[in-house]
Amino acid sequence: MKTEVYNNQYFFKVKNLIFIIAFLVANSIFTRSFAQQHTPWVTPKVNQDVKNPIPVDKTALTEGKALYTTNCAPCHGDKGRGDGPAAAALNPKPADHSSATVQNETDGSLFWKLTQGRNPMPSYQKILTDKQRWELISYIRTLSKSGNRGALAK
């Protein structure tokens, strides 16, 4: 009988410990996600001034669109407005690539962000080559709400 009581007490202690650990892990993830939503995503100055080495031509835009459709549209939407099918489940919400905020960023800044990633957006450093990331940026420039397709490329 004493052994059974001891085993039950041990079981409840382990169960409580597991609950506390799970709670702390979940709380940590939530807190980090919440803090990130309210923290501006600032590109280091040294990366802001990098110029796109890929000529903006039909080939680059065709390749960029294909990459965008596969890698970006599920979250950012076909027109880049942050309204893709996966967007509803994401926090923070995907950026609107057609907005002045994104269009006014330098190519170097966009390249750095694609390379680094930030939750929930993955890093594309190992997924896409440098050339592919630059082509993607060339295509993102065509999504401008103003209709200046590619004219805002910096």
JSON list of C-alpha atoms in Angstrom, two decimals:
[
{"chain": "A", "resi": 1, "resn": "MET", "atom": "CA", "xyz": [0.00, 0.00, 0.00]},
{"chain": "A", "resi": 2, "resn": "LYS", "atom": "CA", "xyz": [2.83, 2.43, 0.90]},
{"chain": "A", "resi": 3, "resn": "THR", "atom": "CA", "xyz": [4.56, 1.65, -2.37]},
{"chain": "A", "resi": 4, "resn": "GLU", "atom": "CA", "xyz": [1.37, 2.40, -4.31]},
{"chain": "A", "resi": 5, "resn": "VAL", "atom": "CA", "xyz": [0.97, 5.79, -2.58]},
{"chain": "A", "resi": 6, "resn": "TYR", "atom": "CA", "xyz": [4.61, 6.59, -3.24]},
{"chain": "A", "resi": 7, "resn": "ASN", "atom": "CA", "xyz": [4.23, 5.64, -6.94]},
{"chain": "A", "resi": 8, "resn": "ASN", "atom": "CA", "xyz": [1.12, 7.82, -7.26]},
{"chain": "A", "resi": 9, "resn": "GLN", "atom": "CA", "xyz": [2.90, 10.78, -5.66]},
{"chain": "A", "resi": 10, "resn": "TYR", "atom": "CA", "xyz": [5.87, 10.28, -7.98]},
{"chain": "A", "resi": 11, "resn": "PHE", "atom": "CA", "xyz": [3.54, 10.07, -11.01]},
{"chain": "A", "resi": 12, "resn": "PHE", "atom": "CA", "xyz": [1.80, 13.35, -10.07]},
{"chain": "A", "resi": 13, "resn": "LYS", "atom": "CA", "xyz": [5.12, 15.11, -9.52]},
{"chain": "A", "resi": 14, "resn": "VAL", "atom": "CA", "xyz": [6.38, 14.02, -12.94]},
{"chain": "A", "resi": 15, "resn": "LYS", "atom": "CA", "xyz": [3.06, 14.95, -14.56]},
{"chain": "A", "resi": 16, "resn": "ASN", "atom": "CA", "xyz": [3.17, 18.42, -12.97]},
{"chain": "A", "resi": 17, "resn": "LEU", "atom": "CA", "xyz": [6.78, 18.91, -14.00]},
{"chain": "A", "resi": 18, "resn": "ILE", "atom": "CA", "xyz": [5.96, 18.01, -17.61]},
{"chain": "A", "resi": 19, "resn": "PHE", "atom": "CA", "xyz": [3.00, 20.41, -17.56]},
{"chain": "A", "resi": 20, "resn": "ILE", "atom": "CA", "xyz": [5.17, 23.24, -16.20]},
{"chain": "A", "resi": 21, "resn": "ILE", "atom": "CA", "xyz": [7.87, 22.65, -18.81]},
{"chain": "A", "resi": 22, "resn": "ALA", "atom": "CA", "xyz": [5.31, 22.56, -21.65]},
{"chain": "A", "resi": 23, "resn": "PHE", "atom": "CA", "xyz": [3.72, 25.76, -20.35]},
{"chain": "A", "resi": 24, "resn": "LEU", "atom": "CA", "xyz": [7.08, 27.55, -20.16]},
{"chain": "A", "resi": 25, "resn": "VAL", "atom": "CA", "xyz": [8.05, 26.47, -23.69]},
{"chain": "A", "resi": 26, "resn": "ALA", "atom": "CA", "xyz": [4.70, 27.59, -25.13]},
{"chain": "A", "resi": 27, "resn": "ASN", "atom": "CA", "xyz": [4.91, 30.89, -23.23]},
{"chain": "A", "resi": 28, "resn": "SER", "atom": "CA", "xyz": [8.44, 31.49, -24.52]},
{"chain": "A", "resi": 29, "resn": "ILE", "atom": "CA", "xyz": [7.39, 30.89, -28.14]},
{"chain": "A", "resi": 30, "resn": "PHE", "atom": "CA", "xyz": [4.35, 33.16, -27.79]},
{"chain": "A", "resi": 31, "resn": "THR", "atom": "CA", "xyz": [6.34, 35.92, -26.11]},
{"chain": "A", "resi": 32, "resn": "ARG", "atom": "CA", "xyz": [9.08, 35.83, -28.74]},
{"chain": "A", "resi": 33, "resn": "SER", "atom": "CA", "xyz": [6.54, 35.88, -31.57]},
{"chain": "A", "resi": 34, "resn": "PHE", "atom": "CA", "xyz": [4.61, 38.75, -29.99]},
{"chain": "A", "resi": 35, "resn": "ALA", "atom": "CA", "xyz": [7.77, 40.79, -29.42]},
{"chain": "A", "resi": 36, "resn": "GLN", "atom": "CA", "xyz": [8.90, 40.23, -33.00]},
{"chain": "A", "resi": 37, "resn": "GLN", "atom": "CA", "xyz": [5.59, 41.53, -34.38]},
{"chain": "A", "resi": 38, "resn": "HIS", "atom": "CA", "xyz": [6.25, 44.87, -32.75]},
{"chain": "A", "resi": 39, "resn": "THR", "atom": "CA", "xyz": [9.93, 45.10, -33.61]},
{"chain": "A", "resi": 40, "resn": "PRO", "atom": "CA", "xyz": [10.80, 46.83, -36.89]},
{"chain": "A", "resi": 41, "resn": "TRP", "atom": "CA", "xyz": [12.73, 44.68, -39.34]},
{"chain": "A", "resi": 42, "resn": "VAL", "atom": "CA", "xyz": [15.70, 46.94, -39.96]},
{"chain": "A", "resi": 43, "resn": "THR", "atom": "CA", "xyz": [18.35, 46.06, -42.50]},
{"chain": "A", "resi": 44, "resn": "PRO", "atom": "CA", "xyz": [21.95, 46.83, -41.46]},
{"chain": "A", "resi": 45, "resn": "LYS", "atom": "CA", "xyz": [23.24, 49.93, -43.28]},
{"chain": "A", "resi": 46, "resn": "VAL", "atom": "CA", "xyz": [26.03, 48.02, -45.00]},
{"chain": "A", "resi": 47, "resn": "ASN", "atom": "CA", "xyz": [23.43, 45.77, -46.69]},
{"chain": "A", "resi": 48, "resn": "GLN", "atom": "CA", "xyz": [21.04, 48.58, -47.66]},
{"chain": "A", "resi": 49, "resn": "ASP", "atom": "CA", "xyz": [23.38, 50.01, -50.29]},
{"chain": "A", "resi": 50, "resn": "VAL", "atom": "CA", "xyz": [23.99, 46.76, -52.20]},
{"chain": "A", "resi": 51, "resn": "LYS", "atom": "CA", "xyz": [22.84, 47.06, -55.83]},
{"chain": "A", "resi": 52, "resn": "ASN", "atom": "CA", "xyz": [21.10, 44.35, -57.82]},
{"chain": "A", "resi": 53, "resn": "PRO", "atom": "CA", "xyz": [23.77, 42.92, -60.15]},
{"chain": "A", "resi": 54, "resn": "ILE", "atom": "CA", "xyz": [21.21, 41.15, -62.36]},
{"chain": "A", "resi": 55, "resn": "PRO", "atom": "CA", "xyz": [19.95, 43.16, -65.36]},
{"chain": "A", "resi": 56, "resn": "VAL", "atom": "CA", "xyz": [16.18, 43.67, -65.21]},
{"chain": "A", "resi": 57, "resn": "ASP", "atom": "CA", "xyz": [15.17, 42.04, -68.46]},
{"chain": "A", "resi": 58, "resn": "LYS", "atom": "CA", "xyz": [12.49, 39.66, -69.71]},
{"chain": "A", "resi": 59, "resn": "THR", "atom": "CA", "xyz": [14.48, 36.59, -68.63]},
{"chain": "A", "resi": 60, "resn": "ALA", "atom": "CA", "xyz": [15.05, 37.86, -65.08]},
{"chain": "A", "resi": 61, "resn": "LEU", "atom": "CA", "xyz": [11.39, 38.85, -64.72]},
{"chain": "A", "resi": 62, "resn": "THR", "atom": "CA", "xyz": [10.16, 35.49, -66.08]},
{"chain": "A", "resi": 63, "resn": "GLU", "atom": "CA", "xyz": [12.44, 33.59, -63.71]},
{"chain": "A", "resi": 64, "resn": "GLY", "atom": "CA", "xyz": [11.52, 35.91, -60.84]},
{"chain": "A", "resi": 65, "resn": "LYS", "atom": "CA", "xyz": [7.80, 35.41, -61.44]},
{"chain": "A", "resi": 66, "resn": "ALA", "atom": "CA", "xyz": [8.20, 31.61, -61.42]},
{"chain": "A", "resi": 67, "resn": "LEU", "atom": "CA", "xyz": [10.17, 31.80, -58.17]},
{"chain": "A", "resi": 68, "resn": "TYR", "atom": "CA", "xyz": [7.59, 34.16, -56.69]},
{"chain": "A", "resi": 69, "resn": "THR", "atom": "CA", "xyz": [4.69, 31.89, -57.62]},
{"chain": "A", "resi": 70, "resn": "THR", "atom": "CA", "xyz": [6.36, 28.91, -55.96]},
{"chain": "A", "resi": 71, "resn": "ASN", "atom": "CA", "xyz": [8.00, 30.50, -52.91]},
{"chain": "A", "resi": 72, "resn": "CYS", "atom": "CA", "xyz": [6.15, 33.73, -52.09]},
{"chain": "A", "resi": 73, "resn": "ALA", "atom": "CA", "xyz": [2.58, 33.63, -53.44]},
{"chain": "A", "resi": 74, "resn": "PRO", "atom": "CA", "xyz": [1.31, 31.08, -50.90]},
{"chain": "A", "resi": 75, "resn": "CYS", "atom": "CA", "xyz": [1.75, 33.74, -48.18]},
{"chain": "A", "resi": 76, "resn": "HIS", "atom": "CA", "xyz": [2.04, 37.06, -50.03]},
{"chain": "A", "resi": 77, "resn": "GLY", "atom": "CA", "xyz": [-0.57, 36.29, -52.73]},
{"chain": "A", "resi": 78, "resn": "ASP", "atom": "CA", "xyz": [-0.28, 36.33, -56.53]},
{"chain": "A", "resi": 79, "resn": "LYS", "atom": "CA", "xyz": [-0.32, 40.14, -56.62]},
{"chain": "A", "resi": 80, "resn": "GLY", "atom": "CA", "xyz": [1.92, 40.46, -53.53]},
{"chain": "A", "resi": 81, "resn": "ARG", "atom": "CA", "xyz": [-0.69, 42.05, -51.28]},
{"chain": "A", "resi": 82, "resn": "GLY", "atom": "CA", "xyz": [-0.04, 39.75, -48.31]},
{"chain": "A", "resi": 83, "resn": "ASP", "atom": "CA", "xyz": [-3.28, 37.87, -48.91]},
{"chain": "A", "resi": 84, "resn": "GLY", "atom": "CA", "xyz": [-2.13, 34.43, -50.02]},
{"chain": "A", "resi": 85, "resn": "PRO", "atom": "CA", "xyz": [-3.97, 31.29, -48.91]},
{"chain": "A", "resi": 86, "resn": "ALA", "atom": "CA", "xyz": [-1.53, 30.69, -46.02]},
{"chain": "A", "resi": 87, "resn": "ALA", "atom": "CA", "xyz": [-1.61, 34.31, -44.79]},
{"chain": "A", "resi": 88, "resn": "ALA", "atom": "CA", "xyz": [-4.60, 33.87, -42.48]},
{"chain": "A", "resi": 89, "resn": "ALA", "atom": "CA", "xyz": [-2.67, 31.43, -40.30]},
{"chain": "A", "resi": 90, "resn": "LEU", "atom": "CA", "xyz": [0.47, 33.57, -40.03]},
{"chain": "A", "resi": 91, "resn": "ASN", "atom": "CA", "xyz": [1.46, 35.96, -37.29]},
{"chain": "A", "resi": 92, "resn": "PRO", "atom": "CA", "xyz": [2.86, 38.43, -38.10]},
{"chain": "A", "resi": 93, "resn": "LYS", "atom": "CA", "xyz": [0.98, 38.82, -41.37]},
{"chain": "A", "resi": 94, "resn": "PRO", "atom": "CA", "xyz": [2.96, 38.73, -44.62]},
{"chain": "A", "resi": 95, "resn": "ALA", "atom": "CA", "xyz": [4.14, 42.06, -46.04]},
{"chain": "A", "resi": 96, "resn": "ASP", "atom": "CA", "xyz": [2.28, 43.72, -48.89]},
{"chain": "A", "resi": 97, "resn": "HIS", "atom": "CA", "xyz": [4.90, 43.69, -51.66]},
{"chain": "A", "resi": 98, "resn": "SER", "atom": "CA", "xyz": [2.86, 46.14, -53.71]},
{"chain": "A", "resi": 99, "resn": "SER", "atom": "CA", "xyz": [2.91, 48.75, -50.92]},
{"chain": "A", "resi": 100, "resn": "ALA", "atom": "CA", "xyz": [5.05, 51.88, -50.96]},
{"chain": "A", "resi": 101, "resn": "THR", "atom": "CA", "xyz": [6.74, 50.61, -47.79]},
{"chain": "A", "resi": 102, "resn": "VAL", "atom": "CA", "xyz": [8.18, 47.56, -49.56]},
{"chain": "A", "resi": 103, "resn": "GLN", "atom": "CA", "xyz": [8.66, 49.26, -52.93]},
{"chain": "A", "resi": 104, "resn": "ASN", "atom": "CA", "xyz": [10.66, 52.06, -51.29]},
{"chain": "A", "resi": 105, "resn": "GLU", "atom": "CA", "xyz": [13.11, 49.64, -49.70]},
{"chain": "A", "resi": 106, "resn": "THR", "atom": "CA", "xyz": [16.42, 49.29, -51.49]},
{"chain": "A", "resi": 107, "resn": "ASP", "atom": "CA", "xyz": [17.23, 46.16, -53.44]},
{"chain": "A", "resi": 108, "resn": "GLY", "atom": "CA", "xyz": [20.00, 45.48, -50.93]},
{"chain": "A", "resi": 109, "resn": "SER", "atom": "CA", "xyz": [17.52, 45.63, -48.07]},
{"chain": "A", "resi": 110, "resn": "LEU", "atom": "CA", "xyz": [15.13, 43.21, -49.77]},
{"chain": "A", "resi": 111, "resn": "PHE", "atom": "CA", "xyz": [18.02, 40.89, -50.63]},
{"chain": "A", "resi": 112, "resn": "TRP", "atom": "CA", "xyz": [19.18, 40.89, -47.00]},
{"chain": "A", "resi": 113, "resn": "LYS", "atom": "CA", "xyz": [15.66, 40.13, -45.75]},
{"chain": "A", "resi": 114, "resn": "LEU", "atom": "CA", "xyz": [15.22, 37.27, -48.25]},
{"chain": "A", "resi": 115, "resn": "THR", "atom": "CA", "xyz": [18.60, 35.92, -47.22]},
{"chain": "A", "resi": 116, "resn": "GLN", "atom": "CA", "xyz": [18.06, 36.20, -43.45]},
{"chain": "A", "resi": 117, "resn": "GLY", "atom": "CA", "xyz": [14.36, 35.46, -43.13]},
{"chain": "A", "resi": 118, "resn": "ARG", "atom": "CA", "xyz": [12.32, 36.26, -40.05]},
{"chain": "A", "resi": 119, "resn": "ASN", "atom": "CA", "xyz": [9.65, 34.12, -38.48]},
{"chain": "A", "resi": 120, "resn": "PRO", "atom": "CA", "xyz": [7.35, 33.06, -40.08]},
{"chain": "A", "resi": 121, "resn": "MET", "atom": "CA", "xyz": [9.25, 33.75, -43.33]},
{"chain": "A", "resi": 122, "resn": "PRO", "atom": "CA", "xyz": [12.13, 31.31, -43.84]},
{"chain": "A", "resi": 123, "resn": "SER", "atom": "CA", "xyz": [15.66, 32.24, -44.78]},
{"chain": "A", "resi": 124, "resn": "TYR", "atom": "CA", "xyz": [16.13, 31.70, -48.51]},
{"chain": "A", "resi": 125, "resn": "GLN", "atom": "CA", "xyz": [19.94, 31.64, -48.30]},
{"chain": "A", "resi": 126, "resn": "LYS", "atom": "CA", "xyz": [20.09, 27.85, -48.69]},
{"chain": "A", "resi": 127, "resn": "ILE", "atom": "CA", "xyz": [16.88, 27.52, -50.71]},
{"chain": "A", "resi": 128, "resn": "LEU", "atom": "CA", "xyz": [17.59, 29.98, -53.54]},
{"chain": "A", "resi": 129, "resn": "THR", "atom": "CA", "xyz": [20.86, 31.02, -55.15]},
{"chain": "A", "resi": 130, "resn": "ASP", "atom": "CA", "xyz": [22.00, 34.65, -55.01]},
{"chain": "A", "resi": 131, "resn": "LYS", "atom": "CA", "xyz": [20.95, 35.03, -58.66]},
{"chain": "A", "resi": 132, "resn": "GLN", "atom": "CA", "xyz": [17.48, 33.65, -57.93]},
{"chain": "A", "resi": 133, "resn": "ARG", "atom": "CA", "xyz": [17.01, 36.03, -54.99]},
{"chain": "A", "resi": 134, "resn": "TRP", "atom": "CA", "xyz": [17.99, 38.99, -57.18]},
{"chain": "A", "resi": 135, "resn": "GLU", "atom": "CA", "xyz": [15.55, 37.84, -59.90]},
{"chain": "A", "resi": 136, "resn": "LEU", "atom": "CA", "xyz": [12.86, 37.58, -57.25]},
{"chain": "A", "resi": 137, "resn": "ILE", "atom": "CA", "xyz": [13.54, 41.17, -56.20]},
{"chain": "A", "resi": 138, "resn": "SER", "atom": "CA", "xyz": [13.30, 42.31, -59.84]},
{"chain": "A", "resi": 139, "resn": "TYR", "atom": "CA", "xyz": [9.89, 40.65, -60.04]},
{"chain": "A", "resi": 140, "resn": "ILE", "atom": "CA", "xyz": [8.73, 42.12, -56.70]},
{"chain": "A", "resi": 141, "resn": "ARG", "atom": "CA", "xyz": [9.39, 45.56, -58.22]},
{"chain": "A", "resi": 142, "resn": "THR", "atom": "CA", "xyz": [6.72, 44.83, -60.85]},
{"chain": "A", "resi": 143, "resn": "LEU", "atom": "CA", "xyz": [4.07, 44.46, -58.13]},
{"chain": "A", "resi": 144, "resn": "SER", "atom": "CA", "xyz": [3.96, 48.20, -57.37]},
{"chain": "A", "resi": 145, "resn": "LYS", "atom": "CA", "xyz": [0.44, 49.56, -56.83]},
{"chain": "A", "resi": 146, "resn": "SER", "atom": "CA", "xyz": [1.40, 52.65, -58.83]},
{"chain": "A", "resi": 147, "resn": "GLY", "atom": "CA", "xyz": [1.75, 50.55, -61.97]},
{"chain": "A", "resi": 148, "resn": "ASN", "atom": "CA", "xyz": [5.35, 51.63, -62.57]},
{"chain": "A", "resi": 149, "resn": "ARG", "atom": "CA", "xyz": [6.35, 48.06, -63.36]},
{"chain": "A", "resi": 150, "resn": "GLY", "atom": "CA", "xyz": [10.01, 47.84, -62.49]},
{"chain": "A", "resi": 151, "resn": "ALA", "atom": "CA", "xyz": [10.45, 51.61, -62.45]},
{"chain": "A", "resi": 152, "resn": "LEU", "atom": "CA", "xyz": [11.05, 51.65, -58.71]},
{"chain": "A", "resi": 153, "resn": "ALA", "atom": "CA", "xyz": [13.95, 49.23, -58.86]},
{"chain": "A", "resi": 154, "resn": "LYS", "atom": "CA", "xyz": [16.87, 50.64, -56.96]}
]
